[in-house]
PDB file of C-alpha atoms in Angstrom:
ATOM      1  CA  MET A   1      73.392 153.107 128.636  1.00  0.00           C
ATOM      2  CA  SER A   2      71.129 150.184 129.518  1.00  0.00           C
ATOM      3  CA  LYS A   3      72.186 147.290 131.708  1.00  0.00           C
ATOM      4  CA  VAL A   4      74.659 144.708 130.482  1.00  0.00           C
ATOM      5  CA  ILE A   5      73.253 142.015 128.220  1.00  0.00           C
ATOM      6  CA  GLU A   6      74.821 138.641 129.054  1.00  0.00           C
ATOM      7  CA  VAL A   7      75.417 136.343 126.106  1.00  0.00           C
ATOM      8  CA  ALA A   8      76.592 132.738 126.005  1.00  0.00           C
ATOM      9  CA  ALA A   9      78.610 131.937 122.870  1.00  0.00           C
ATOM     10  CA  ALA A  10      80.046 128.619 121.701  1.00  0.00           C
ATOM     11  CA  ILE A  11      83.347 127.672 120.150  1.00  0.00           C
ATOM     12  CA  ILE A  12      82.628 124.388 118.379  1.00  0.00           C
ATOM     13  CA  ARG A  13      85.336 122.558 116.433  1.00  0.00           C
ATOM     14  CA  ASP A  14      85.132 119.575 114.132  1.00  0.00           C
ATOM     15  CA  ALA A  15      87.667 116.750 113.959  1.00  0.00           C
ATOM     16  CA  SER A  16      89.963 118.760 111.676  1.00  0.00           C
ATOM     17  CA  GLY A  17      89.977 121.826 113.931  1.00  0.00           C
ATOM     18  CA  ARG A  18      87.590 123.939 111.907  1.00  0.00           C
ATOM     19  CA  VAL A  19      85.325 126.333 113.814  1.00  0.00           C
ATOM     20  CA  LEU A  20      81.542 126.535 113.390  1.00  0.00           C
ATOM     21  CA  LEU A  21      79.983 129.956 112.672  1.00  0.00           C
ATOM     22  CA  SER A  22      76.472 131.081 111.833  1.00  0.00           C
ATOM     23  CA  ARG A  23      75.386 134.200 109.965  1.00  0.00           C
ATOM     24  CA  ARG A  24      73.130 136.778 111.570  1.00  0.00           C
ATOM     25  CA  PRO A  25      69.915 137.756 109.742  1.00  0.00           C
ATOM     26  CA  SER A  26      70.052 141.107 107.970  1.00  0.00           C
ATOM     27  CA  HIS A  27      67.357 142.717 110.145  1.00  0.00           C
ATOM     28  CA  LYS A  28      69.027 141.953 113.490  1.00  0.00           C
ATOM     29  CA  HIS A  29      71.707 143.866 115.391  1.00  0.00           C
ATOM     30  CA  GLN A  30      75.070 143.348 113.609  1.00  0.00           C
ATOM     31  CA  GLY A  31      73.116 141.840 110.720  1.00  0.00           C
ATOM     32  CA  ASP A  32      74.869 139.759 108.048  1.00  0.00           C
ATOM     33  CA  CYS A  33      77.929 139.249 110.262  1.00  0.00           C
ATOM     34  CA  TRP A  34      79.245 135.792 110.875  1.00  0.00           C
ATOM     35  CA  GLU A  35      79.275 134.964 114.584  1.00  0.00           C
ATOM     36  CA  PHE A  36      79.959 132.255 117.100  1.00  0.00           C
ATOM     37  CA  PRO A  37      76.587 130.602 117.811  1.00  0.00           C
ATOM     38  CA  GLY A  38      74.777 131.367 121.031  1.00  0.00           C
ATOM     39  CA  GLY A  39      72.433 133.942 122.491  1.00  0.00           C
ATOM     40  CA  LYS A  40      71.168 135.923 125.449  1.00  0.00           C
ATOM     41  CA  CYS A  41      70.900 134.343 128.858  1.00  0.00           C
ATOM     42  CA  GLU A  42      67.462 134.244 130.416  1.00  0.00           C
ATOM     43  CA  PRO A  43      67.016 135.534 133.979  1.00  0.00           C
ATOM     44  CA  ASN A  44      68.624 133.190 136.537  1.00  0.00           C
ATOM     45  CA  GLU A  45      69.941 130.938 133.739  1.00  0.00           C
ATOM     46  CA  SER A  46      73.521 129.633 133.971  1.00  0.00           C
ATOM     47  CA  MET A  47      75.859 130.110 131.033  1.00  0.00           C
ATOM     48  CA  GLU A  48      76.012 126.392 130.324  1.00  0.00           C
ATOM     49  CA  ALA A  49      72.213 126.113 130.467  1.00  0.00           C
ATOM     50  CA  ALA A  50      71.831 129.087 128.147  1.00  0.00           C
ATOM     51  CA  LEU A  51      74.312 127.621 125.685  1.00  0.00           C
ATOM     52  CA  THR A  52      72.580 124.225 125.802  1.00  0.00           C
ATOM     53  CA  ARG A  53      69.253 125.842 124.984  1.00  0.00           C
ATOM     54  CA  GLU A  54      70.618 128.129 122.267  1.00  0.00           C
ATOM     55  CA  LEU A  55      72.531 125.390 120.427  1.00  0.00           C
ATOM     56  CA  ASP A  56      69.420 123.243 120.353  1.00  0.00           C
ATOM     57  CA  GLU A  57      67.160 126.100 119.201  1.00  0.00           C
ATOM     58  CA  GLU A  58      69.583 127.562 116.627  1.00  0.00           C
ATOM     59  CA  LEU A  59      71.480 124.534 115.300  1.00  0.00           C
ATOM     60  CA  GLY A  60      69.755 121.377 116.459  1.00  0.00           C
ATOM     61  CA  LEU A  61      72.812 120.328 118.483  1.00  0.00           C
ATOM     62  CA  THR A  62      72.797 118.564 121.832  1.00  0.00           C
ATOM     63  CA  LEU A  63      75.463 119.960 124.148  1.00  0.00           C
ATOM     64  CA  PHE A  64      77.003 117.532 126.635  1.00  0.00           C
ATOM     65  CA  SER A  65      79.936 119.520 128.024  1.00  0.00           C
ATOM     66  CA  SER A  66      81.804 122.806 127.646  1.00  0.00           C
ATOM     67  CA  VAL A  67      84.533 124.762 129.424  1.00  0.00           C
ATOM     68  CA  PRO A  68      85.203 128.516 129.786  1.00  0.00           C
ATOM     69  CA  PHE A  69      87.280 130.089 126.992  1.00  0.00           C
ATOM     70  CA  MET A  70      87.119 133.898 127.273  1.00  0.00           C
ATOM     71  CA  THR A  71      84.779 136.521 128.697  1.00  0.00           C
ATOM     72  CA  ILE A  72      84.673 139.835 126.826  1.00  0.00           C
ATOM     73  CA  ASP A  73      82.916 143.062 127.775  1.00  0.00           C
ATOM     74  CA  HIS A  74      82.037 145.257 124.795  1.00  0.00           C
ATOM     75  CA  ASP A  75      80.158 148.519 124.372  1.00  0.00           C
ATOM     76  CA  TYR A  76      78.273 149.047 121.118  1.00  0.00           C
ATOM     77  CA  PRO A  77      76.763 152.483 120.459  1.00  0.00           C
ATOM     78  CA  ASP A  78      73.353 151.219 121.505  1.00  0.00           C
ATOM     79  CA  ARG A  79      74.090 148.451 123.994  1.00  0.00           C
ATOM     80  CA  ARG A  80      76.607 146.909 126.360  1.00  0.00           C
ATOM     81  CA  VAL A  81      77.255 143.173 126.225  1.00  0.00           C
ATOM     82  CA  ARG A  82      79.238 140.634 128.192  1.00  0.00           C
ATOM     83  CA  LEU A  83      80.044 137.651 125.988  1.00  0.00           C
ATOM     84  CA  CYS A  84      80.907 134.478 127.839  1.00  0.00           C
ATOM     85  CA  PHE A  85      82.594 132.204 125.307  1.00  0.00           C
ATOM     86  CA  ARG A  86      82.693 128.525 126.118  1.00  0.00           C
ATOM     87  CA  GLU A  87      84.593 125.852 124.260  1.00  0.00           C
ATOM     88  CA  VAL A  88      82.366 122.891 123.480  1.00  0.00           C
ATOM     89  CA  THR A  89      84.159 119.665 124.317  1.00  0.00           C
ATOM     90  CA  ARG A  90      81.369 117.205 123.575  1.00  0.00           C
ATOM     91  CA  PHE A  91      78.188 117.475 121.518  1.00  0.00           C
ATOM     92  CA  ARG A  92      75.912 115.432 119.290  1.00  0.00           C
ATOM     93  CA  GLY A  93      74.283 116.208 115.969  1.00  0.00           C
ATOM     94  CA  GLN A  94      74.907 117.845 112.611  1.00  0.00           C
ATOM     95  CA  PRO A  95      74.544 121.621 112.691  1.00  0.00           C
ATOM     96  CA  ARG A  96      71.821 123.158 110.582  1.00  0.00           C
ATOM     97  CA  GLY A  97      70.322 126.639 110.666  1.00  0.00           C
ATOM     98  CA  ARG A  98      66.969 125.940 112.285  1.00  0.00           C
ATOM     99  CA  GLU A  99      66.001 129.633 111.897  1.00  0.00           C
ATOM    100  CA  GLY A 100      67.036 129.687 108.250  1.00  0.00           C
ATOM    101  CA  GLN A 101      70.471 131.181 108.932  1.00  0.00           C
ATOM    102  CA  PRO A 102      73.540 129.976 106.982  1.00  0.00           C
ATOM    103  CA  VAL A 103      76.031 127.926 108.984  1.00  0.00           C
ATOM    104  CA  ASP A 104      79.519 126.778 107.971  1.00  0.00           C
ATOM    105  CA  TRP A 105      82.879 125.520 109.205  1.00  0.00           C
ATOM    106  CA  PHE A 106      86.000 127.676 108.876  1.00  0.00           C
ATOM    107  CA  ALA A 107      89.690 127.094 109.496  1.00  0.00           C
ATOM    108  CA  PRO A 108      90.884 129.377 112.364  1.00  0.00           C
ATOM    109  CA  GLU A 109      93.197 131.318 110.043  1.00  0.00           C
ATOM    110  CA  ALA A 110      90.298 132.010 107.674  1.00  0.00           C
ATOM    111  CA  LEU A 111      88.285 133.807 110.356  1.00  0.00           C
ATOM    112  CA  GLN A 112      90.394 136.941 109.842  1.00  0.00           C
ATOM    113  CA  GLU A 113      88.901 137.353 106.362  1.00  0.00           C
ATOM    114  CA  LEU A 114      85.284 137.303 107.573  1.00  0.00           C
ATOM    115  CA  VAL A 115      83.114 140.132 108.853  1.00  0.00           C
ATOM    116  CA  LEU A 116      82.296 139.370 112.484  1.00  0.00           C
ATOM    117  CA  PRO A 117      80.854 141.587 115.252  1.00  0.00           C
ATOM    118  CA  ALA A 118      83.548 143.692 116.867  1.00  0.00           C
ATOM    119  CA  ALA A 119      83.031 141.894 120.192  1.00  0.00           C
ATOM    120  CA  ASN A 120      84.017 138.610 118.531  1.00  0.00           C
ATOM    121  CA  GLN A 121      87.366 139.794 117.183  1.00  0.00           C
ATOM    122  CA  PRO A 122      89.459 138.970 120.290  1.00  0.00           C
ATOM    123  CA  VAL A 123      88.327 135.365 120.045  1.00  0.00           C
ATOM    124  CA  VAL A 124      89.484 135.226 116.428  1.00  0.00           C
ATOM    125  CA  THR A 125      92.934 136.194 117.727  1.00  0.00           C
ATOM    126  CA  ALA A 126      92.721 133.737 120.643  1.00  0.00           C
ATOM    127  CA  LEU A 127      91.967 130.867 118.275  1.00  0.00           C
ATOM    128  CA  ARG A 128      95.260 131.503 116.478  1.00  0.00           C
ATOM    129  CA  LEU A 129      97.143 131.081 119.748  1.00  0.00           C
ATOM    130  CA  PRO A 130      98.256 127.848 121.430  1.00  0.00           C
ATOM    131  CA  GLU A 131      96.732 126.141 124.460  1.00  0.00           C
ATOM    132  CA  ALA A 132      99.863 126.960 126.472  1.00  0.00           C
ATOM    133  CA  TRP A 133     103.279 128.570 126.064  1.00  0.00           C
ATOM    134  CA  ALA A 134     106.205 126.299 126.954  1.00  0.00           C
ATOM    135  CA  ILE A 135     109.076 128.677 127.796  1.00  0.00           C
ATOM    136  CA  LEU A 136     112.478 127.374 126.717  1.00  0.00           C
ATOM    137  CA  PRO A 137     114.597 126.529 129.797  1.00  0.00           C
ATOM    138  CA  SER A 138     117.940 128.333 129.739  1.00  0.00           C
ATOM    139  CA  HIS A 139     120.092 125.176 129.795  1.00  0.00           C
ATOM    140  CA  LEU A 140     117.956 122.657 127.900  1.00  0.00           C
ATOM    141  CA  LYS A 141     120.188 120.487 125.751  1.00  0.00           C
ATOM    142  CA  GLU A 142     119.378 120.202 122.076  1.00  0.00           C
ATOM    143  CA  ALA A 143     118.738 116.442 122.284  1.00  0.00           C
ATOM    144  CA  ASP A 144     116.236 116.961 125.096  1.00  0.00           C
ATOM    145  CA  PHE A 145     114.638 119.825 123.160  1.00  0.00           C
ATOM    146  CA  LEU A 146     114.174 117.628 120.100  1.00  0.00           C
ATOM    147  CA  ARG A 147     112.712 114.767 122.150  1.00  0.00           C
ATOM    148  CA  ALA A 148     110.155 117.116 123.672  1.00  0.00           C
ATOM    149  CA  LEU A 149     108.847 118.658 120.455  1.00  0.00           C
ATOM    150  CA  PRO A 150     106.402 115.901 119.365  1.00  0.00           C
ATOM    151  CA  GLY A 151     104.728 115.976 122.758  1.00  0.00           C
ATOM    152  CA  GLN A 152     104.503 119.789 122.709  1.00  0.00           C
ATOM    153  CA  ALA A 153     102.817 119.644 119.335  1.00  0.00           C
ATOM    154  CA  GLU A 154     100.390 116.919 120.445  1.00  0.00           C
ATOM    155  CA  ARG A 155      99.340 119.012 123.467  1.00  0.00           C
ATOM    156  CA  GLY A 156      98.817 122.119 121.330  1.00  0.00           C
ATOM    157  CA  TYR A 157     101.600 124.123 122.990  1.00  0.00           C
ATOM    158  CA  GLY A 158     103.573 126.970 121.486  1.00  0.00           C
ATOM    159  CA  ILE A 159     107.282 127.578 122.172  1.00  0.00           C
ATOM    160  CA  TYR A 160     108.520 130.839 123.717  1.00  0.00           C
ATOM    161  CA  PHE A 161     112.191 131.139 122.781  1.00  0.00           C
ATOM    162  CA  ARG A 162     113.295 133.375 125.636  1.00  0.00           C
ATOM    163  CA  GLY A 163     117.013 133.991 126.075  1.00  0.00           C
ATOM    164  CA  LEU A 164     118.306 133.202 122.574  1.00  0.00           C
ATOM    165  CA  GLU A 165     118.047 136.758 121.167  1.00  0.00           C
ATOM    166  CA  ASN A 166     121.824 137.181 121.246  1.00  0.00           C
ATOM    167  CA  ARG A 167     122.531 133.737 119.750  1.00  0.00           C
ATOM    168  CA  PRO A 168     120.897 134.131 116.352  1.00  0.00           C
ATOM    169  CA  ALA A 169     122.300 130.994 114.747  1.00  0.00           C
ATOM    170  CA  GLU A 170     121.089 128.760 117.593  1.00  0.00           C
ATOM    171  CA  LEU A 171     117.733 130.560 117.650  1.00  0.00           C
ATOM    172  CA  GLN A 172     117.255 130.031 113.925  1.00  0.00           C
ATOM    173  CA  THR A 173     118.115 126.348 114.193  1.00  0.00           C
ATOM    174  CA  ARG A 174     115.749 125.692 117.103  1.00  0.00           C
ATOM    175  CA  VAL A 175     112.919 127.677 115.528  1.00  0.00           C
ATOM    176  CA  GLN A 176     113.272 125.605 112.366  1.00  0.00           C
ATOM    177  CA  GLN A 177     113.206 122.401 114.410  1.00  0.00           C
ATOM    178  CA  ALA A 178     110.019 123.526 116.136  1.00  0.00           C
ATOM    179  CA  ARG A 179     108.467 124.585 112.833  1.00  0.00           C
ATOM    180  CA  GLU A 180     108.904 121.048 111.507  1.00  0.00           C
ATOM    181  CA  HIS A 181     106.354 119.989 114.169  1.00  0.00           C
ATOM    182  CA  GLY A 182     103.923 122.792 113.340  1.00  0.00           C
ATOM    183  CA  LEU A 183     104.510 124.652 116.600  1.00  0.00           C
ATOM    184  CA  THR A 184     103.668 128.332 117.142  1.00  0.00           C
ATOM    185  CA  ILE A 185     106.768 130.460 117.786  1.00  0.00           C
ATOM    186  CA  MET A 186     107.255 133.436 120.110  1.00  0.00           C
ATOM    187  CA  VAL A 187     110.448 135.438 120.626  1.00  0.00           C
ATOM    188  CA  ARG A 188     111.320 138.294 122.960  1.00  0.00           C
ATOM    189  CA  ASP A 189     111.673 142.062 122.554  1.00  0.00           C
ATOM    190  CA  ASP A 190     113.453 142.479 119.219  1.00  0.00           C
ATOM    191  CA  PRO A 191     111.123 142.992 116.196  1.00  0.00           C
ATOM    192  CA  GLU A 192     114.013 142.530 113.778  1.00  0.00           C
ATOM    193  CA  VAL A 193     114.941 139.166 115.286  1.00  0.00           C
ATOM    194  CA  ALA A 194     111.279 138.168 115.244  1.00  0.00           C
ATOM    195  CA  ARG A 195     111.034 139.066 111.554  1.00  0.00           C
ATOM    196  CA  LYS A 196     114.217 137.173 110.657  1.00  0.00           C
ATOM    197  CA  VAL A 197     113.013 133.911 112.195  1.00  0.00           C
ATOM    198  CA  LYS A 198     109.422 134.532 111.014  1.00  0.00           C
ATOM    199  CA  ALA A 199     108.048 134.299 114.535  1.00  0.00           C
ATOM    200  CA  ASP A 200     104.295 134.240 114.996  1.00  0.00           C
ATOM    201  CA  VAL A 201     104.408 136.396 118.140  1.00  0.00           C
ATOM    202  CA  LEU A 202     106.729 139.134 119.425  1.00  0.00           C
ATOM    203  CA  HIS A 203     106.716 139.261 123.244  1.00  0.00           C
ATOM    204  CA  LEU A 204     107.618 142.472 125.061  1.00  0.00           C
ATOM    205  CA  SER A 205     109.266 142.174 128.449  1.00  0.00           C
ATOM    206  CA  SER A 206     108.531 144.768 131.147  1.00  0.00           C
ATOM    207  CA  ASP A 207     111.923 146.409 130.651  1.00  0.00           C
ATOM    208  CA  VAL A 208     111.202 147.057 126.995  1.00  0.00           C
ATOM    209  CA  SER A 209     107.486 147.797 127.089  1.00  0.00           C
ATOM    210  CA  ARG A 210     107.699 150.538 129.723  1.00  0.00           C
ATOM    211  CA  SER A 211     109.573 152.802 127.300  1.00  0.00           C
ATOM    212  CA  LEU A 212     107.218 152.312 124.366  1.00  0.00           C
ATOM    213  CA  THR A 213     104.739 154.955 123.262  1.00  0.00           C
ATOM    214  CA  GLU A 214     103.154 152.853 120.520  1.00  0.00           C
ATOM    215  CA  ARG A 215     102.802 149.259 119.391  1.00  0.00           C
ATOM    216  CA  PRO A 216     105.989 147.956 117.716  1.00  0.00           C
ATOM    217  CA  GLN A 217     106.012 147.578 113.932  1.00  0.00           C
ATOM    218  CA  PHE A 218     105.591 143.824 113.504  1.00  0.00           C
ATOM    219  CA  ASP A 219     103.386 141.917 111.072  1.00  0.00           C
ATOM    220  CA  GLY A 220     102.581 139.111 113.509  1.00  0.00           C
ATOM    221  CA  LEU A 221     100.923 139.224 116.921  1.00  0.00           C
ATOM    222  CA  VAL A 222     102.369 141.321 119.752  1.00  0.00           C
ATOM    223  CA  SER A 223     102.415 140.101 123.370  1.00  0.00           C
ATOM    224  CA  MET A 224     103.286 141.915 126.591  1.00  0.00           C
ATOM    225  CA  ALA A 225     104.358 140.891 130.106  1.00  0.00           C
ATOM    226  CA  CYS A 226     102.083 142.357 132.807  1.00  0.00           C
ATOM    227  CA  HIS A 227     102.155 142.069 136.584  1.00  0.00           C
ATOM    228  CA  ASN A 228      99.470 144.492 137.823  1.00  0.00           C
ATOM    229  CA  ARG A 229      96.501 146.601 136.742  1.00  0.00           C
ATOM    230  CA  ALA A 230      98.592 149.558 135.569  1.00  0.00           C
ATOM    231  CA  GLU A 231     100.679 147.377 133.256  1.00  0.00           C
ATOM    232  CA  ARG A 232      97.579 145.566 132.007  1.00  0.00           C
ATOM    233  CA  ASP A 233      95.897 148.897 131.206  1.00  0.00           C
ATOM    234  CA  ARG A 234      99.021 150.071 129.414  1.00  0.00           C
ATOM    235  CA  ALA A 235      98.982 146.883 127.301  1.00  0.00           C
ATOM    236  CA  LEU A 236      95.390 147.635 126.299  1.00  0.00           C
ATOM    237  CA  VAL A 237      96.311 151.181 125.306  1.00  0.00           C
ATOM    238  CA  LEU A 238      99.242 149.923 123.188  1.00  0.00           C
ATOM    239  CA  GLY A 239      96.867 147.530 121.434  1.00  0.00           C
ATOM    240  CA  VAL A 240      98.707 144.256 122.066  1.00  0.00           C
ATOM    241  CA  ASP A 241      97.184 140.938 120.999  1.00  0.00           C
ATOM    242  CA  GLN A 242      98.177 138.838 124.025  1.00  0.00           C
ATOM    243  CA  ILE A 243      99.129 139.332 127.695  1.00  0.00           C
ATOM    244  CA  LEU A 244     101.277 137.074 129.856  1.00  0.00           C
ATOM    245  CA  LEU A 245     100.071 137.870 133.383  1.00  0.00           C
ATOM    246  CA  SER A 246     102.269 136.897 136.313  1.00  0.00           C
ATOM    247  CA  PRO A 247     102.996 135.685 138.870  1.00  0.00           C
ATOM    248  CA  VAL A 248      99.867 133.746 139.701  1.00  0.00           C
ATOM    249  CA  SER A 249     101.632 131.758 142.439  1.00  0.00           C
ATOM    250  CA  ALA A 250     105.016 131.981 144.127  1.00  0.00           C
ATOM    251  CA  THR A 251     107.842 131.028 141.835  1.00  0.00           C
ATOM    252  CA  PRO A 252     111.594 130.445 142.364  1.00  0.00           C
ATOM    253  CA  THR A 253     112.316 132.526 139.239  1.00  0.00           C
ATOM    254  CA  HIS A 254     111.000 135.694 140.956  1.00  0.00           C
ATOM    255  CA  PRO A 255     110.756 134.943 144.705  1.00  0.00           C
ATOM    256  CA  GLU A 256     110.381 138.622 145.564  1.00  0.00           C
ATOM    257  CA  ALA A 257     107.207 139.093 143.486  1.00  0.00           C
ATOM    258  CA  ARG A 258     103.851 139.178 145.236  1.00  0.00           C
ATOM    259  CA  PRO A 259     101.568 136.507 143.718  1.00  0.00           C
ATOM    260  CA  LEU A 260      98.266 137.571 142.196  1.00  0.00           C
ATOM    261  CA  GLY A 261      96.481 134.384 143.159  1.00  0.00           C
ATOM    262  CA  TRP A 262      93.578 133.084 141.108  1.00  0.00           C
ATOM    263  CA  PRO A 263      91.183 135.829 142.315  1.00  0.00           C
ATOM    264  CA  GLY A 264      93.727 138.480 141.347  1.00  0.00           C
ATOM    265  CA  LEU A 265      94.171 136.913 137.935  1.00  0.00           C
ATOM    266  CA  ALA A 266      90.415 136.801 137.419  1.00  0.00           C
ATOM    267  CA  GLU A 267      90.098 140.493 138.332  1.00  0.00           C
ATOM    268  CA  LEU A 268      92.623 141.491 135.678  1.00  0.00           C
ATOM    269  CA  ALA A 269      91.829 138.931 132.971  1.00  0.00           C
ATOM    270  CA  THR A 270      88.017 138.776 132.877  1.00  0.00           C
ATOM    271  CA  GLY A 271      86.216 141.017 130.430  1.00  0.00           C
ATOM    272  CA  ILE A 272      89.171 142.508 128.564  1.00  0.00           C
ATOM    273  CA  PRO A 273      89.459 142.161 124.753  1.00  0.00           C
ATOM    274  CA  VAL A 274      92.876 140.481 124.859  1.00  0.00           C
ATOM    275  CA  PRO A 275      93.708 136.786 125.470  1.00  0.00           C
ATOM    276  CA  VAL A 276      95.571 136.294 128.734  1.00  0.00           C
ATOM    277  CA  TYR A 277      97.985 133.524 129.709  1.00  0.00           C
ATOM    278  CA  ALA A 278      98.546 132.731 133.383  1.00  0.00           C
ATOM    279  CA  LEU A 279     102.255 132.541 134.248  1.00  0.00           C
ATOM    280  CA  GLY A 280     104.261 132.001 137.386  1.00  0.00           C
ATOM    281  CA  GLY A 281     104.034 128.911 139.551  1.00  0.00           C
ATOM    282  CA  VAL A 282     101.446 127.206 137.304  1.00  0.00           C
ATOM    283  CA  THR A 283     101.543 123.734 135.817  1.00  0.00           C
ATOM    284  CA  PRO A 284      99.576 121.995 133.064  1.00  0.00           C
ATOM    285  CA  ALA A 285      97.243 120.738 135.806  1.00  0.00           C
ATOM    286  CA  ASP A 286      96.153 124.366 136.358  1.00  0.00           C
ATOM    287  CA  ARG A 287      94.687 124.816 132.865  1.00  0.00           C
ATOM    288  CA  GLU A 288      91.074 124.382 133.944  1.00  0.00           C
ATOM    289  CA  GLN A 289      91.528 126.732 136.926  1.00  0.00           C
ATOM    290  CA  ALA A 290      93.123 129.328 134.660  1.00  0.00           C
ATOM    291  CA  ARG A 291      90.223 129.135 132.225  1.00  0.00           C
ATOM    292  CA  LYS A 292      87.730 129.607 135.066  1.00  0.00           C
ATOM    293  CA  ALA A 293      89.697 132.700 136.125  1.00  0.00           C
ATOM    294  CA  GLY A 294      89.350 134.237 132.657  1.00  0.00           C
ATOM    295  CA  ALA A 295      92.668 133.213 131.075  1.00  0.00           C
ATOM    296  CA  ARG A 296      92.969 131.813 127.556  1.00  0.00           C
ATOM    297  CA  GLY A 297      95.682 129.436 128.700  1.00  0.00           C
ATOM    298  CA  ILE A 298      98.796 128.962 130.785  1.00  0.00           C
ATOM    299  CA  ALA A 299     102.557 129.386 130.428  1.00  0.00           C
ATOM    300  CA  GLY A 300     105.574 128.119 132.263  1.00  0.00           C
ATOM    301  CA  ILE A 301     109.056 126.656 132.196  1.00  0.00           C
ATOM    302  CA  ARG A 302     109.844 123.631 134.361  1.00  0.00           C
ATOM    303  CA  ALA A 303     106.517 121.810 134.297  1.00  0.00           C
ATOM    304  CA  PHE A 304     106.088 122.191 130.536  1.00  0.00           C
ATOM    305  CA  TRP A 305     109.114 120.186 129.333  1.00  0.00           C
TER     306      TRP A 305
END
């Protein structure tokens, strides 16, 4: 197979959170598919420079700033591509198809109904996920929990209800309280519990996932805890939708665990077709570093409440 083609692709949102897509011409590779705008990098061209050029040429937009979102390696039958998705944080102009291609804005949940190139599909999943997972502390009082919810929603966090699996009434109450603020919900290990509370994500702990031979039957997204390359590869084989990769740094929760560090996280997170969240000794201040290392976002307990 020929050498890897590097592509810069943009995630552009409007004020209501809709995502901008353009439609590929029929005669091109993956013709008629909707796609995130962007294009091939020229020799010695940075990703940001390539994206700046492509958005101007394709859509008439002026890019001022962007940040890493995901990097995905994908093999098509006739080519190998590395897509470097960047989230546009500031731009100017009204998008128009300068090459005659249709362009339109779509709500994130509507992307699942569109035909996109296979390499774009992991980003469709990632856009349904929160900026960070705030893990429920084991002894957080209900009053403190309720006070925190508006801020969690404003920051775009989701809530991971870990530890309430055996207290179904309390779990149901707290999930409903979080739902009232529009928060994304994740619960641990038990598909039946996840179905009963209508969780968005079922997360599999290491203890549960190591005995699985196939992905659990669950209509929502499935997540898995991973700590090394073998576990990450197993998650890919099972076909999960999200990985919580830990520990990035030393943490009092698991003092015996050897930290991955940011280089170790990057080695395991970059290029795979699954959104990764960095967990273990991270804080909200580490979000940019996590993105640079290939993670979709971050997760944690103490610093997120």
